[in-house]
């Protein structure tokens, strides 16, 4: 803001762009605070997931995604199983 004010006070488009960026950043910060710092909302509460894992209803694993073909290649490595048991 200071740079624009001091060196480009008459460049209206740059000031409008800066204001737009500041507003978008504030909105994103507000959304982040509403989600307690998480980028995506949880599907199920943590308590339900933990109970499901303990009862065997849910399985816990690690999602591995191919960084070069992320939309096409991924697999889940299940915890507690051998490295050959993936799905």
Backbone as a chain_set.jsonl record, in Angstrom:
{"seq": "XXXXXXXXXXXXXXXXXXXXXXXXXXXXXXXXXXXXXXXXXXXXXXXXXXXXXXXXXXXXXXXXXXXXXXXXXXXXXXXXXXXXXXX", "coords": {"N": [[0.829, -1.186, 0.0], [1.9, 1.269, 0.841], [3.962, 1.605, -1.049], [2.505, 1.886, -3.451], [1.039, 4.209, -2.809], [3.102, 6.078, -2.463], [4.717, 6.001, -4.83], [3.09, 5.582, -7.063], [0.669, 7.208, -7.057], [-1.391, 8.07, -8.754], [-2.186, 5.934, -10.271], [-4.821, 4.347, -10.803], [-5.835, 1.785, -11.454], [-3.947, -0.004, -10.379], [-4.224, 0.493, -7.654], [-6.863, -0.341, -7.277], [-6.595, -3.052, -7.88], [-4.855, -3.84, -5.826], [-6.524, -3.356, -3.583], [-8.49, -5.252, -4.123], [-7.043, -7.639, -3.876], [-6.329, -7.525, -1.162], [-8.881, -7.649, 0.01], [-9.737, -10.222, -0.852], [-7.844, -11.776, 0.456], [-8.479, -11.274, 3.147], [-11.053, -12.394, 3.244], [-10.416, -15.069, 2.801], [-8.864, -15.599, 5.079], [-10.837, -15.285, 7.031], [-12.544, -17.43, 6.373], [-10.793, -19.504, 6.91], [-10.484, -19.218, 9.672], [-13.086, -19.814, 10.461], [-13.151, -22.49, 9.849], [-11.439, -23.464, 11.697], [-8.717, -23.229, 11.036], [-8.382, -25.195, 9.151], [-8.132, -26.26, 5.809], [-10.104, -27.615, 4.41], [-13.438, -28.599, 5.247], [-14.252, -31.039, 7.778], [-15.466, -34.339, 7.13], [-16.54, -36.207, 8.881], [-16.822, -36.086, 12.439], [-13.885, -36.112, 14.542], [-14.05, -37.822, 16.752], [-15.894, -39.789, 15.981], [-14.551, -40.96, 13.836], [-12.262, -42.002, 15.166], [-13.48, -43.856, 16.899], [-14.617, -45.547, 14.997], [-12.307, -46.57, 13.762], [-11.165, -47.989, 15.909], [-13.147, -49.923, 16.318], [-13.032, -51.326, 13.998], [-14.578, -50.712, 11.855], [-13.744, -48.656, 10.189], [-10.746, -48.164, 8.3], [-7.38, -47.184, 8.791], [-5.04, -45.336, 6.969], [-2.443, -44.321, 4.652], [-2.555, -41.986, 2.124], [-1.142, -42.082, -0.993], [-0.079, -40.197, -3.66], [0.614, -39.906, -7.082], [2.739, -37.457, -8.078], [3.101, -36.521, -10.63], [1.027, -37.469, -12.131], [-1.437, -36.88, -10.817], [-4.261, -36.923, -10.952], [-4.781, -39.371, -11.966], [-3.303, -41.486, -10.821], [-3.025, -43.072, -7.758], [-2.689, -44.527, -4.48], [-3.608, -46.318, -1.483], [-1.908, -46.918, 1.45], [-2.309, -49.163, 3.887], [-2.33, -48.959, 7.436], [-0.757, -51.125, 9.711], [-0.824, -53.335, 8.148], [0.99, -55.462, 5.889], [3.43, -54.232, 3.512], [2.631, -55.072, 1.024], [-0.095, -55.228, 0.974], [-2.243, -53.282, -0.326], [-4.758, -50.989, -1.407]], "CA": [[0.0, 0.0, 0.0], [2.798, 2.425, 0.912], [4.646, 1.735, -2.332], [1.559, 2.459, -4.411], [0.723, 5.575, -2.402], [4.255, 6.966, -2.631], [5.296, 6.045, -6.164], [2.067, 5.51, -8.111], [-0.588, 7.693, -6.461], [-2.423, 8.313, -9.76], [-2.454, 4.704, -11.014], [-6.053, 3.864, -10.197], [-5.996, 0.346, -11.666], [-3.09, -0.708, -9.425], [-4.844, 0.63, -6.329], [-8.044, -1.208, -7.266], [-6.104, -4.424, -7.82], [-4.355, -4.049, -4.467], [-7.689, -3.453, -2.701], [-9.133, -6.531, -4.407], [-6.206, -8.688, -3.291], [-6.473, -7.428, 0.296], [-10.215, -8.146, 0.357], [-9.745, -11.677, -1.05], [-7.034, -12.372, 1.531], [-9.262, -11.192, 4.39], [-12.119, -13.389, 3.156], [-9.814, -16.395, 2.973], [-8.5, -15.731, 6.489], [-12.078, -15.488, 7.779], [-12.976, -18.805, 6.124], [-9.858, -20.372, 7.614], [-10.819, -19.143, 11.091], [-14.346, -20.528, 10.647], [-12.847, -23.92, 9.751], [-10.412, -23.712, 12.712], [-7.415, -23.348, 10.401], [-8.339, -26.296, 8.2], [-8.48, -25.808, 4.463], [-11.347, -28.271, 4.025], [-14.212, -29.034, 6.411], [-14.217, -32.47, 8.038], [-16.686, -35.065, 6.775], [-17.025, -36.795, 10.12], [-16.054, -35.618, 13.596], [-12.73, -36.934, 14.905], [-14.468, -38.853, 17.709], [-16.542, -40.874, 15.237], [-13.498, -41.651, 13.088], [-11.45, -42.786, 16.097], [-14.282, -44.999, 17.339], [-14.731, -46.439, 13.852], [-11.016, -47.248, 13.573], [-11.013, -48.954, 16.996], [-14.102, -51.021, 16.155], [-12.763, -52.039, 12.751], [-15.469, -50.252, 10.794], [-12.911, -47.856, 9.289], [-9.332, -48.496, 8.264], [-6.527, -46.01, 8.738], [-3.943, -45.535, 6.041], [-1.786, -43.147, 4.086], [-2.826, -41.798, 0.706], [0.037, -41.739, -1.79], [-0.525, -39.707, -4.952], [1.676, -39.654, -8.047], [2.749, -36.01, -8.275], [3.099, -36.211, -12.056], [-0.27, -37.884, -12.696], [-2.231, -36.884, -9.59], [-5.668, -37.231, -11.191], [-4.904, -40.718, -12.509], [-2.609, -42.514, -10.066], [-2.922, -42.94, -6.311], [-3.017, -45.746, -3.747], [-3.653, -46.166, -0.03], [-1.125, -47.906, 2.196], [-3.013, -49.349, 5.147], [-1.472, -49.122, 8.607], [-0.961, -52.385, 10.376], [-0.755, -54.391, 7.159], [2.265, -55.515, 5.188], [3.538, -53.257, 2.423], [2.015, -55.618, -0.19], [-1.549, -55.103, 1.073], [-2.717, -51.933, -0.616], [-6.01, -51.005, -2.151]], "C": [[0.877, 1.255, 0.0], [3.505, 2.673, -0.407], [3.736, 2.386, -3.363], [1.253, 3.916, -4.079], [1.868, 6.542, -2.697], [4.725, 7.109, -4.072], [4.285, 6.046, -7.306], [0.714, 6.017, -7.587], [-1.717, 7.873, -7.474], [-2.802, 7.061, -10.55], [-3.64, 3.976, -10.372], [-6.206, 2.347, -10.311], [-5.162, -0.46, -10.668], [-3.67, -0.639, -8.016], [-6.072, -0.266, -6.214], [-7.641, -2.673, -7.168], [-5.602, -4.755, -6.417], [-5.515, -4.221, -3.492], [-8.404, -4.789, -2.884], [-8.36, -7.684, -3.782], [-6.336, -8.691, -1.774], [-7.821, -7.99, 0.735], [-10.28, -9.67, 0.22], [-8.96, -12.376, 0.058], [-7.79, -12.356, 2.863], [-10.376, -12.237, 4.391], [-11.573, -14.795, 3.382], [-9.408, -16.626, 4.425], [-9.737, -15.969, 7.342], [-12.594, -16.908, 7.606], [-12.088, -19.784, 6.876], [-10.152, -20.379, 9.118], [-12.111, -19.883, 11.381], [-14.131, -22.029, 10.62], [-11.745, -24.323, 10.717], [-9.056, -23.992, 12.071], [-7.298, -24.464, 9.387], [-8.82, -25.811, 6.844], [-9.817, -26.377, 4.014], [-12.11, -28.675, 5.277], [-14.147, -30.555, 6.56], [-15.536, -33.101, 7.621], [-17.339, -35.666, 8.003], [-16.212, -36.229, 11.274], [-14.942, -36.622, 13.945], [-13.138, -38.078, 15.823], [-15.081, -40.048, 16.99], [-15.503, -41.661, 14.448], [-12.657, -42.535, 14.003], [-12.197, -44.019, 16.581], [-14.431, -46.016, 16.215], [-13.454, -47.213, 13.58], [-10.826, -48.32, 14.645], [-11.925, -50.156, 16.815], [-13.857, -51.831, 14.884], [-13.673, -51.637, 11.61], [-14.709, -49.448, 9.74], [-11.472, -48.356, 9.377], [-8.537, -47.203, 8.159], [-5.358, -46.302, 7.821], [-3.374, -44.22, 5.574], [-2.064, -43.108, 2.594], [-1.547, -41.348, 0.019], [-0.434, -41.389, -3.191], [0.693, -39.458, -5.835], [1.667, -38.167, -8.378], [2.716, -35.616, -9.744], [1.771, -36.551, -12.722], [-1.293, -37.973, -11.566], [-3.69, -37.263, -9.815], [-5.873, -38.672, -11.639], [-4.311, -41.803, -11.62], [-2.497, -42.166, -8.584], [-3.198, -44.301, -5.686], [-2.972, -45.446, -2.26], [-2.846, -47.286, 0.592], [-1.767, -47.995, 3.579], [-2.035, -49.554, 6.285], [-1.792, -50.445, 9.278], [-0.949, -53.576, 9.44], [0.632, -54.375, 6.525], [2.254, -54.558, 4.012], [2.898, -53.76, 1.14], [0.506, -55.448, -0.187], [-1.966, -53.654, 0.892], [-3.992, -52.046, -1.431], [-6.258, -49.701, -2.814]], "O": [[0.623, 2.193, -0.756], [3.636, 3.818, -0.84], [4.138, 3.317, -4.061], [1.213, 4.762, -4.972], [1.644, 7.675, -3.124], [5.093, 8.203, -4.5], [4.611, 6.476, -8.412], [-0.283, 5.302, -7.677], [-2.887, 7.833, -7.095], [-3.667, 7.132, -11.423], [-3.47, 3.108, -9.516], [-6.657, 1.697, -9.368], [-5.621, -1.487, -10.167], [-3.609, -1.616, -7.27], [-6.298, -0.881, -5.172], [-8.276, -3.448, -6.453], [-5.891, -5.827, -5.885], [-5.496, -5.131, -2.664], [-8.869, -5.386, -1.913], [-8.957, -8.604, -3.223], [-6.443, -9.757, -1.167], [-7.897, -8.723, 1.72], [-10.829, -10.34, 1.095], [-9.36, -13.437, 0.538], [-7.739, -13.328, 3.617], [-10.621, -12.889, 5.406], [-12.191, -15.609, 4.068], [-9.587, -17.725, 4.95], [-9.697, -16.768, 8.278], [-13.034, -17.53, 8.573], [-12.572, -20.777, 7.418], [-10.078, -21.425, 9.761], [-12.237, -20.515, 12.43], [-14.848, -22.769, 11.293], [-11.171, -25.404, 10.582], [-8.329, -24.885, 12.508], [-6.228, -24.667, 8.814], [-9.785, -25.054, 6.742], [-10.578, -25.706, 3.317], [-11.495, -29.057, 6.273], [-14.004, -31.272, 5.57], [-16.595, -32.484, 7.74], [-18.561, -35.635, 8.141], [-15.031, -35.924, 11.105], [-15.057, -37.818, 13.675], [-12.626, -39.189, 15.689], [-14.814, -41.195, 17.351], [-15.563, -42.889, 14.394], [-12.369, -43.683, 13.666], [-11.62, -45.103, 16.667], [-14.376, -47.221, 16.46], [-13.506, -48.385, 13.206], [-10.383, -49.428, 14.344], [-11.536, -51.283, 17.12], [-14.423, -52.912, 14.721], [-13.551, -52.168, 10.506], [-14.995, -49.546, 8.547], [-11.046, -48.899, 10.396], [-8.969, -46.247, 7.516], [-4.757, -47.374, 7.882], [-3.767, -43.148, 6.035], [-1.833, -44.089, 1.887], [-0.943, -40.348, 0.407], [-1.109, -42.188, -3.84], [1.682, -38.873, -5.393], [0.676, -37.666, -8.91], [2.341, -34.491, -10.071], [1.43, -35.984, -13.76], [-1.936, -39.005, -11.378], [-4.299, -37.873, -8.937], [-7.007, -39.15, -11.69], [-4.776, -42.942, -11.661], [-1.957, -41.126, -8.205], [-3.866, -45.139, -6.291], [-2.381, -44.457, -1.827], [-3.069, -48.461, 0.301], [-1.768, -47.028, 4.341], [-1.026, -50.241, 6.126], [-2.955, -50.833, 9.395], [-1.053, -54.716, 9.892], [1.355, -53.383, 6.619], [1.192, -54.123, 3.567], [2.64, -52.961, 0.239], [-0.119, -55.518, -1.246], [-2.03, -52.893, 1.858], [-4.262, -53.069, -2.06], [-7.274, -49.535, -3.488]]}, "num_chains": 1, "name": "protein.A"}
